Tab-separated table of C-alpha atoms and ligand atoms in Angstrom:
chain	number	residue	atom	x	y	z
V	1	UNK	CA	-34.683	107.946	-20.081
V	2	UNK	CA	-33.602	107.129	-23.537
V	3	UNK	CA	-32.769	103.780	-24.030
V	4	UNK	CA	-35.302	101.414	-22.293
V	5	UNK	CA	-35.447	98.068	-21.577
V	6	UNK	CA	-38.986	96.259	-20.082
V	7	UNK	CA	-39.336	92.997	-18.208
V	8	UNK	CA	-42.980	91.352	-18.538
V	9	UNK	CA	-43.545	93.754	-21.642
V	10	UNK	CA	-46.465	91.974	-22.873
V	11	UNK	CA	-48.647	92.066	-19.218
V	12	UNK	CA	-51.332	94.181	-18.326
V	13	UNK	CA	-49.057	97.541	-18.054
V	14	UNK	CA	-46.116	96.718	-20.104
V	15	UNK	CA	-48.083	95.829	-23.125
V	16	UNK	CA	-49.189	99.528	-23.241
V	17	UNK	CA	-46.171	101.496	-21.759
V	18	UNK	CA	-44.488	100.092	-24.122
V	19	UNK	CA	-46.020	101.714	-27.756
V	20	UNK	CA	-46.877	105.021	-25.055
V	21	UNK	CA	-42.696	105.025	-24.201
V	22	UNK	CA	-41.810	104.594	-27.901
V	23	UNK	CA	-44.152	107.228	-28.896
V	24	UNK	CA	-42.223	109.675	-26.540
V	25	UNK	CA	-38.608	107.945	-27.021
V	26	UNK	CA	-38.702	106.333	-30.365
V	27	UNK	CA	-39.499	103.044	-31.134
V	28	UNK	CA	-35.832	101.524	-31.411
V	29	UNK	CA	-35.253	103.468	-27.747
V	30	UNK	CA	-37.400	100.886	-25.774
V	31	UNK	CA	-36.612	97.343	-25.674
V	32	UNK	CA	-39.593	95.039	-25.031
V	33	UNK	CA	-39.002	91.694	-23.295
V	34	UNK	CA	-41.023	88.551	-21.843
V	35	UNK	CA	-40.655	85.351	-21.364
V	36	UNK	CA	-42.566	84.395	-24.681
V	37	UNK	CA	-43.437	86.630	-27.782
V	38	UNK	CA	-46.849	87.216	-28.826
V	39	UNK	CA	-48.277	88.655	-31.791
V	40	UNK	CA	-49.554	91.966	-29.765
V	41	UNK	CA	-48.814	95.310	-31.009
V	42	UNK	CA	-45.797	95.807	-28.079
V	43	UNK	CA	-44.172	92.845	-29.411
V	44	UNK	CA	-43.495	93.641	-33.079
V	45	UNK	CA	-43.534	97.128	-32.933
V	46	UNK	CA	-40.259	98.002	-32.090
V	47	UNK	CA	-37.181	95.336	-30.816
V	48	UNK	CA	-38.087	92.332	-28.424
V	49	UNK	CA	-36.033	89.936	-26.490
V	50	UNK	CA	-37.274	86.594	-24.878
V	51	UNK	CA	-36.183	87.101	-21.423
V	52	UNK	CA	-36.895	85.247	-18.076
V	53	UNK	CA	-36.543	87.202	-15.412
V	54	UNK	CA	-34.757	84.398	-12.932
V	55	UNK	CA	-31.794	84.488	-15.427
V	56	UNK	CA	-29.248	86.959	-14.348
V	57	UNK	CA	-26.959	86.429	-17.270
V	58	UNK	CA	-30.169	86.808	-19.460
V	59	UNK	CA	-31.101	90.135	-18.673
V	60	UNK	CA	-27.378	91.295	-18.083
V	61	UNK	CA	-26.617	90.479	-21.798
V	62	UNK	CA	-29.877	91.312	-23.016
V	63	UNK	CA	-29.279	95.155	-21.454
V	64	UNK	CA	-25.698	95.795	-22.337
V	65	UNK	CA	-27.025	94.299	-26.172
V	66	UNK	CA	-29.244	97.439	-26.336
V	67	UNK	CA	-27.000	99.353	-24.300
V	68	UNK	CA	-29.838	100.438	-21.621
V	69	UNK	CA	-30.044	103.829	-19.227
V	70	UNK	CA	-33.583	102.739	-18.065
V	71	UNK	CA	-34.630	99.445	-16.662
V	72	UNK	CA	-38.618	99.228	-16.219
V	73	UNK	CA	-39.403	96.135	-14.252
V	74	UNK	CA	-42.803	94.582	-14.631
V	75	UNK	CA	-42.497	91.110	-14.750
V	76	UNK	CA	-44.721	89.505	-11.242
V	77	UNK	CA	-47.226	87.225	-10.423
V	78	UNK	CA	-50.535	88.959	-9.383
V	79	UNK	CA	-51.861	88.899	-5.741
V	80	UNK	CA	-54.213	85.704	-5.728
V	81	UNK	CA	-51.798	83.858	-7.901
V	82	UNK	CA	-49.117	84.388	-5.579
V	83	UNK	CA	-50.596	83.047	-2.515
V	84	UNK	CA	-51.737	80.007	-4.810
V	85	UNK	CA	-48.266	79.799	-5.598
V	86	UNK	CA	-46.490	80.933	-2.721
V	87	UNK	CA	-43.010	79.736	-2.735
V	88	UNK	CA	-42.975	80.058	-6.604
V	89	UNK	CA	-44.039	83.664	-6.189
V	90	UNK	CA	-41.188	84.502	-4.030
V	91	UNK	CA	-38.713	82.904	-6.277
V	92	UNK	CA	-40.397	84.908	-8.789
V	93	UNK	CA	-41.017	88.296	-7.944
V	94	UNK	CA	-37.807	88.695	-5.151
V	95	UNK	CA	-35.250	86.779	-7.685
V	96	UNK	CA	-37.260	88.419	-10.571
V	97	UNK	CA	-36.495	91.994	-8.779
V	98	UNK	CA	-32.992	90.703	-7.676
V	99	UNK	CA	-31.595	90.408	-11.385
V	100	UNK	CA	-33.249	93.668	-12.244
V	101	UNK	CA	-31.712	95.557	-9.357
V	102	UNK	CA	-28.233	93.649	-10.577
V	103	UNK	CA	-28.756	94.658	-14.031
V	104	UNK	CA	-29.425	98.173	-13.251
V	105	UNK	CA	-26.453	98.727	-10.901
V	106	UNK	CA	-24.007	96.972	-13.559
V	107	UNK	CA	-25.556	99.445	-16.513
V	108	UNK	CA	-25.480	102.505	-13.786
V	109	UNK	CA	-29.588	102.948	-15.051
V	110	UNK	CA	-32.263	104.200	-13.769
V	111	UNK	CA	-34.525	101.817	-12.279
V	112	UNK	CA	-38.580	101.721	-12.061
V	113	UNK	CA	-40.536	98.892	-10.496
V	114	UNK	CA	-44.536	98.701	-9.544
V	115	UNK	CA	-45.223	98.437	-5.998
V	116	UNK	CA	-48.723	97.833	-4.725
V	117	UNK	CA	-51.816	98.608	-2.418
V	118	UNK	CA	-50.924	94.839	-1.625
V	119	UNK	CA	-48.182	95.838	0.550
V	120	UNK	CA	-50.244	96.972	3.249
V	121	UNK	CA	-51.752	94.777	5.692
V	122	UNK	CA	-54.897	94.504	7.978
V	123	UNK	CA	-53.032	96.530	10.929
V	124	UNK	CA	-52.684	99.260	8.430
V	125	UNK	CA	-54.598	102.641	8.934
V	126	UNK	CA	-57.428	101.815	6.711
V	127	UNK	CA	-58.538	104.847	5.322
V	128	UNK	CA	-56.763	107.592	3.794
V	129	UNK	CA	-53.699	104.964	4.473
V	130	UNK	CA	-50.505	107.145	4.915
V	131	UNK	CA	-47.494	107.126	2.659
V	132	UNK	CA	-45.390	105.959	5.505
V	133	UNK	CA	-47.232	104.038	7.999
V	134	UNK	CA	-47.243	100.076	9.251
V	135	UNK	CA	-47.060	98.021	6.696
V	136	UNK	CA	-47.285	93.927	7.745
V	137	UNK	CA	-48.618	92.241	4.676
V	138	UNK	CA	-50.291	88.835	5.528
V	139	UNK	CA	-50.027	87.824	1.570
V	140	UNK	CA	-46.962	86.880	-0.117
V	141	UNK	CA	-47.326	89.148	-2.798
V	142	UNK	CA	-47.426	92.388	0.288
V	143	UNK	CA	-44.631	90.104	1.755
V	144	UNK	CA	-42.792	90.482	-1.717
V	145	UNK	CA	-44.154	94.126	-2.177
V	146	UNK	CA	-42.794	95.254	0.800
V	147	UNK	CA	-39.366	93.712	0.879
V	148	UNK	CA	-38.979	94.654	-3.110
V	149	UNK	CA	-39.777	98.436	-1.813
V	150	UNK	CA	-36.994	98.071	0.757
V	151	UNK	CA	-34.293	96.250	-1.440
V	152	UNK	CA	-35.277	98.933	-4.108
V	153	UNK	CA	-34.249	101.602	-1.366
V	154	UNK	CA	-31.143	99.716	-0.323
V	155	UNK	CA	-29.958	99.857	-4.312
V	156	UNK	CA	-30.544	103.574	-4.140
V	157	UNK	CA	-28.927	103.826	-0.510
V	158	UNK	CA	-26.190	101.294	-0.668
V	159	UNK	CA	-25.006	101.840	-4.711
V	160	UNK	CA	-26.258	104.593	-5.385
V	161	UNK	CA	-28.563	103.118	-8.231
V	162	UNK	CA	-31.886	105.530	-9.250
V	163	UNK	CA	-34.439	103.383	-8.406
V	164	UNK	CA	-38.245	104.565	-7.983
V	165	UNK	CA	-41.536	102.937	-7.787
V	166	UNK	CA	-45.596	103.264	-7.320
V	167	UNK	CA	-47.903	101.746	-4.786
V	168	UNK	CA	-50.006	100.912	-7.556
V	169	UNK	CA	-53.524	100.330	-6.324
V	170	UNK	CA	-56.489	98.427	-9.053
V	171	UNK	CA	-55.374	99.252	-12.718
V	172	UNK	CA	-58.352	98.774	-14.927
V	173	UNK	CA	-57.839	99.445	-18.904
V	174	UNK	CA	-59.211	97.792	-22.098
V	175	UNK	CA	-56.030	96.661	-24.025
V	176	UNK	CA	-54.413	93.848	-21.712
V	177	UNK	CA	-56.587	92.218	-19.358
V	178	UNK	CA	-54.731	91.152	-15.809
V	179	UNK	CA	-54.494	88.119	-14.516
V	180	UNK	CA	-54.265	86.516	-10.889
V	181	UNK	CA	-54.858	89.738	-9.155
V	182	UNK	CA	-58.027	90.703	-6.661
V	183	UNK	CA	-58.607	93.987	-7.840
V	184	UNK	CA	-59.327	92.123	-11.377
V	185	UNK	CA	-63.232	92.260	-10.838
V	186	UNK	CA	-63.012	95.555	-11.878
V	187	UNK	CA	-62.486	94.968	-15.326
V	188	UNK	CA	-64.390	91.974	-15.806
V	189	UNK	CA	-67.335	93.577	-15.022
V	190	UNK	CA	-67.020	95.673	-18.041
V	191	UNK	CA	-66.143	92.734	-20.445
V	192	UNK	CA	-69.276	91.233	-18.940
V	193	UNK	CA	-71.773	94.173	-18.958
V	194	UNK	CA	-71.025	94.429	-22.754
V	195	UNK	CA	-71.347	90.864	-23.634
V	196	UNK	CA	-73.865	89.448	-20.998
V	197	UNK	CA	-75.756	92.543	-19.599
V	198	UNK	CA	-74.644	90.700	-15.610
V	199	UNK	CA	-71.634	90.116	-14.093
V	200	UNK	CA	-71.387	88.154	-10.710
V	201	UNK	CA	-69.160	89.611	-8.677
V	202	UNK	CA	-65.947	87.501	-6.433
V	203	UNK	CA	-65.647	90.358	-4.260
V	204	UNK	CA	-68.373	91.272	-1.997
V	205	UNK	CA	-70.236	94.416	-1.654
V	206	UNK	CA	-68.995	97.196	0.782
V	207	UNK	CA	-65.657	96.169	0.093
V	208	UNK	CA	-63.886	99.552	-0.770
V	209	UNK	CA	-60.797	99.559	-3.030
V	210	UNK	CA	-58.248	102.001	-4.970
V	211	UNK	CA	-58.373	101.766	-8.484
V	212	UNK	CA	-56.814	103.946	-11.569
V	213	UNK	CA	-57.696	103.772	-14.925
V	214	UNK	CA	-54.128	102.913	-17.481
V	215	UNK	CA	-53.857	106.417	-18.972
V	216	UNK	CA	-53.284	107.867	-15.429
V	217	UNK	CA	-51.017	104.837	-14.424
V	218	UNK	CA	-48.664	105.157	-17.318
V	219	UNK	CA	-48.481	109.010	-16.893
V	220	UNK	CA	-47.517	108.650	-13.492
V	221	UNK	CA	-45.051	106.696	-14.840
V	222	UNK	CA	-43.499	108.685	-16.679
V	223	UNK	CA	-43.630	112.134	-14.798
V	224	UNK	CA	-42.129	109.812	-11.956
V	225	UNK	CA	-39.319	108.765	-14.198
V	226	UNK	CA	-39.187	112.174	-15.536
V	227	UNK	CA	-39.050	114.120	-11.705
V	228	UNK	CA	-36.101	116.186	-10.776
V	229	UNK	CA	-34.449	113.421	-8.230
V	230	UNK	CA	-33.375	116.285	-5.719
V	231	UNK	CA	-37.176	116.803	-4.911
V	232	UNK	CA	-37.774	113.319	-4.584
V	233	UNK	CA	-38.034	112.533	-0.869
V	234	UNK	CA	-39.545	109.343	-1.228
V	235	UNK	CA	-38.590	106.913	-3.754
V	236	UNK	CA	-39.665	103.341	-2.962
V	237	UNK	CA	-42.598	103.768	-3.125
V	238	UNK	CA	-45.382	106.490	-3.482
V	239	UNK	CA	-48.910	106.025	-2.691
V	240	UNK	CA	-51.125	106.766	-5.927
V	241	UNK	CA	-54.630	106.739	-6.523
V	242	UNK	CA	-57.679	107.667	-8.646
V	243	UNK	CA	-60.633	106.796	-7.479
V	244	UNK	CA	-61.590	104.195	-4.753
V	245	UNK	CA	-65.378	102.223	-5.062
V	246	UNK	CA	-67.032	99.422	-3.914
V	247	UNK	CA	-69.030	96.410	-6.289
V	248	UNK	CA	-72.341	97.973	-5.874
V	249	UNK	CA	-70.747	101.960	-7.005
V	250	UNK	CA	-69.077	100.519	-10.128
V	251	UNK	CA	-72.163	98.461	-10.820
V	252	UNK	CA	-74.422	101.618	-10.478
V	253	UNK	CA	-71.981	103.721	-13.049
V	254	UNK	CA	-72.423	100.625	-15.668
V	255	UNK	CA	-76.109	100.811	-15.206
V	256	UNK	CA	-76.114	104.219	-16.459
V	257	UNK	CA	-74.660	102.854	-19.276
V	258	UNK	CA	-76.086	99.404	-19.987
V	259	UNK	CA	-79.711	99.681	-18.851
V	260	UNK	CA	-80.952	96.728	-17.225
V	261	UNK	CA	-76.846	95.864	-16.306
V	262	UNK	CA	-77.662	92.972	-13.239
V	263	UNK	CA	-75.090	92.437	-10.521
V	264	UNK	CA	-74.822	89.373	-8.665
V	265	UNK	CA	-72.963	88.098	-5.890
V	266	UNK	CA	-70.835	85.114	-5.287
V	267	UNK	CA	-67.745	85.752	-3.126
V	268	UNK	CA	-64.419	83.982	-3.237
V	269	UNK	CA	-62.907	83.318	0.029
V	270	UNK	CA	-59.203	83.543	-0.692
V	271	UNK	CA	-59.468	87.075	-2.900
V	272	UNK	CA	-61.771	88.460	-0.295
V	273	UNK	CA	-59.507	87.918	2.423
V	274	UNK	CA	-56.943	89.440	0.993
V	275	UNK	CA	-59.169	92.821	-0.242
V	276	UNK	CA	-60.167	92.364	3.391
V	277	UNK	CA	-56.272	93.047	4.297
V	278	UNK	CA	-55.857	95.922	2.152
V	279	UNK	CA	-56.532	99.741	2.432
V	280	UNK	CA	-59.828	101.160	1.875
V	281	UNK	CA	-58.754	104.308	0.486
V	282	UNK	CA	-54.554	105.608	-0.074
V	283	UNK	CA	-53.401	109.480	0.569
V	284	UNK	CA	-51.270	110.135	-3.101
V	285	UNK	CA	-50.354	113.545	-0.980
V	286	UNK	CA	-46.393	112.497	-0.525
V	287	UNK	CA	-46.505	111.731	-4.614
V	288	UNK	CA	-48.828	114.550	-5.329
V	289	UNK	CA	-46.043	117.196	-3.751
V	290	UNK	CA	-42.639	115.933	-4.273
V	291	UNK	CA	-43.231	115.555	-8.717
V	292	UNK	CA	-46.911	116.498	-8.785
V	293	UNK	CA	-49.144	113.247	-9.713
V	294	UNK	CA	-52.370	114.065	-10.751
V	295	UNK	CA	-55.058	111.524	-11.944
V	296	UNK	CA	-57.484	112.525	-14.828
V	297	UNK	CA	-59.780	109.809	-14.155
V	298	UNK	CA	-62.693	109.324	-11.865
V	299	UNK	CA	-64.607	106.457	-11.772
V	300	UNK	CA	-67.808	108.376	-14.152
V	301	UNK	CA	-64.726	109.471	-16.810
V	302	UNK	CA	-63.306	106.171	-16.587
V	303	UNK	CA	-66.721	103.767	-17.051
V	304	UNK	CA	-67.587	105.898	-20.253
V	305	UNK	CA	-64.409	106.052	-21.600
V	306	UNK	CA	-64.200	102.059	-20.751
V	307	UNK	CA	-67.493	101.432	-22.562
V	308	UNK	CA	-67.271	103.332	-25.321
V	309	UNK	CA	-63.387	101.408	-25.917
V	310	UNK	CA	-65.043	97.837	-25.288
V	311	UNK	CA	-67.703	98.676	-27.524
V	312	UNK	CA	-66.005	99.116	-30.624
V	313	UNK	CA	-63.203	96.421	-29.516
V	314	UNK	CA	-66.138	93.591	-28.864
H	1	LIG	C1	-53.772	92.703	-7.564
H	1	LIG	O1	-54.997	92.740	-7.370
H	1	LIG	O2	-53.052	91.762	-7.209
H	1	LIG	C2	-53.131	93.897	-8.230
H	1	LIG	C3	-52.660	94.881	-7.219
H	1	LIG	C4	-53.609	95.798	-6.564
H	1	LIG	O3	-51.500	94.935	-6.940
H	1	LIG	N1	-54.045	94.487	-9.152
């Protein structure tokens, strides 16, 4: 990787793999774009296009510009968005994908997209979920998860294009906040422990989910990116995890922060179905042996490095 360009730079993970890829490639080497600019630190601290991601041309131009090797695409609607939104979802994140795929085969570059826990469905082996198993979504977004995982392996297959990706399960950091997804609960609750002492919950308790905290997402990024391709036996995409909890264990791990932290309860049908449909735990083996991934972060690490961030940021 040395001359990268990002769709949906200024999201939950672009915002900081952005400044974390310019720190490693220079700033001028990554190429930030979204569909509007903001005044965040991964928008004017290095070059940024506007870019929509359902215009081919757009993102053709914008690459060849900046004359890209890398092409990092982030740019999706979140899980309970997309089955708000269903058909605007699949226009978005399959054409979104499309164009990326398009762009990377016409710059020959290395590709990178996010997968997600989201492509597995309720018929999936719940626990310990293998990296290759059944996977029938009942969501759009594990409809568009899965078929972006196979058209990802068709590019690689059919033109030989270097695509990889990450089932990425919860992220949780302190810069961006998500949006639209069903894992988000688990960072809200921090925002909310440090402001209000409670947090009521939309997912309810005993529902068991993988999570990772940013600095181990981006990482695995980048060792991904970085992995000699001839060991790479998988591509699209590997199972990674950190840590996987329930409402009531992240609550408990906040109390030992914030004493007197109160947890209520007051569950959202349409999110909890679709946590309902998803793993309870993912086996990162296949990622762990074919280019090592290793997660720092535990769910104790993670809630005191989370508090002590949100403290001095709120
Ligand atoms: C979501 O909840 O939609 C995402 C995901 C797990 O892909 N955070």
């Amino acid at each position: 990787m040395k001359r990268i360009m990002i769709t949906g730079a200024l999201g939950q993970i672009g915002s900081e793999l952005t400044l974390k890829l310019r720190e490693i490639y220079g700033s001028d080497n990554v190429i930030a774009t979204d569909i509007r600019k903001n005044e965040s630190e991964a928008a004017q601290s290095g070059p940024f296009e506007t870019v929509d991601v359902t215009d081919l041309n757009a993102m053709v131009e914008t690459a060849k510009k900046h004359n890209v090797d890398t092409v990092m695409h982030l740019a999706a609607l979140l899980s309970a968005t997309a089955e708000a939104k269903p058909v605007f979802a699949w226009n978005l994140n399959m054409g979104g994908l499309m164009n990326a795929l398009e762009t990377a085969r016409e710059l020959n570059a290395q590709f990178f997209t996010p997968s997600s826990i989201g492509a597995f469905g309720p018929t999936t082996p719940k626990d310990n979920t293998p990296q290759d198993t059944i996977m029938r979504p009942t969501t759009m977004y594990g409809v568009n998860k899965v078929a972006g995982e196979l058209l990802s392996d068709y590019y690689f297959h059919k033109f030989g294009v270097d695509t990889r990706g990450l089932r990425f399960p919860g992220l949780i950091s302190y810069v961006t906040p998500p949006g639209g997804g069903t894992t988000d609960y688990a960072v809200e609750i921090y925002y909310e422990a440090i402001k209000n002492g409670r947090y009521t919950s939309y997912i309810d308790r005993g529902t068991y989910m993988d999570m990772m905290y940013m600095p181990d997402a981006l990482n695995a990024i980048i060792n991904l990116m970085e992995a000699d391709t001839a060991k790479l036996v998988h591509r699209n995409s590997f199972n990674v995890t950190a840590m996987s909890f329930d409402p009531e264990e992240i609550a408990v791990e906040i109390s030992k922060h914030i004493s007197g932290f109160e947890m209520s309860y007051q569950v959202d049908p349409v999110r909890q179905k679709i946590a309902d449909s998803w793993p309870n735990s993912i086996d990162p083996t296949a990622a762990q042996n074919e280019w090592g991934f290793k997660a720092e972060y535990d769910l104790a690490k993670m809630t005191k490095d989370m508090i002590e961030k949100l403290r001095q940021q709120l």
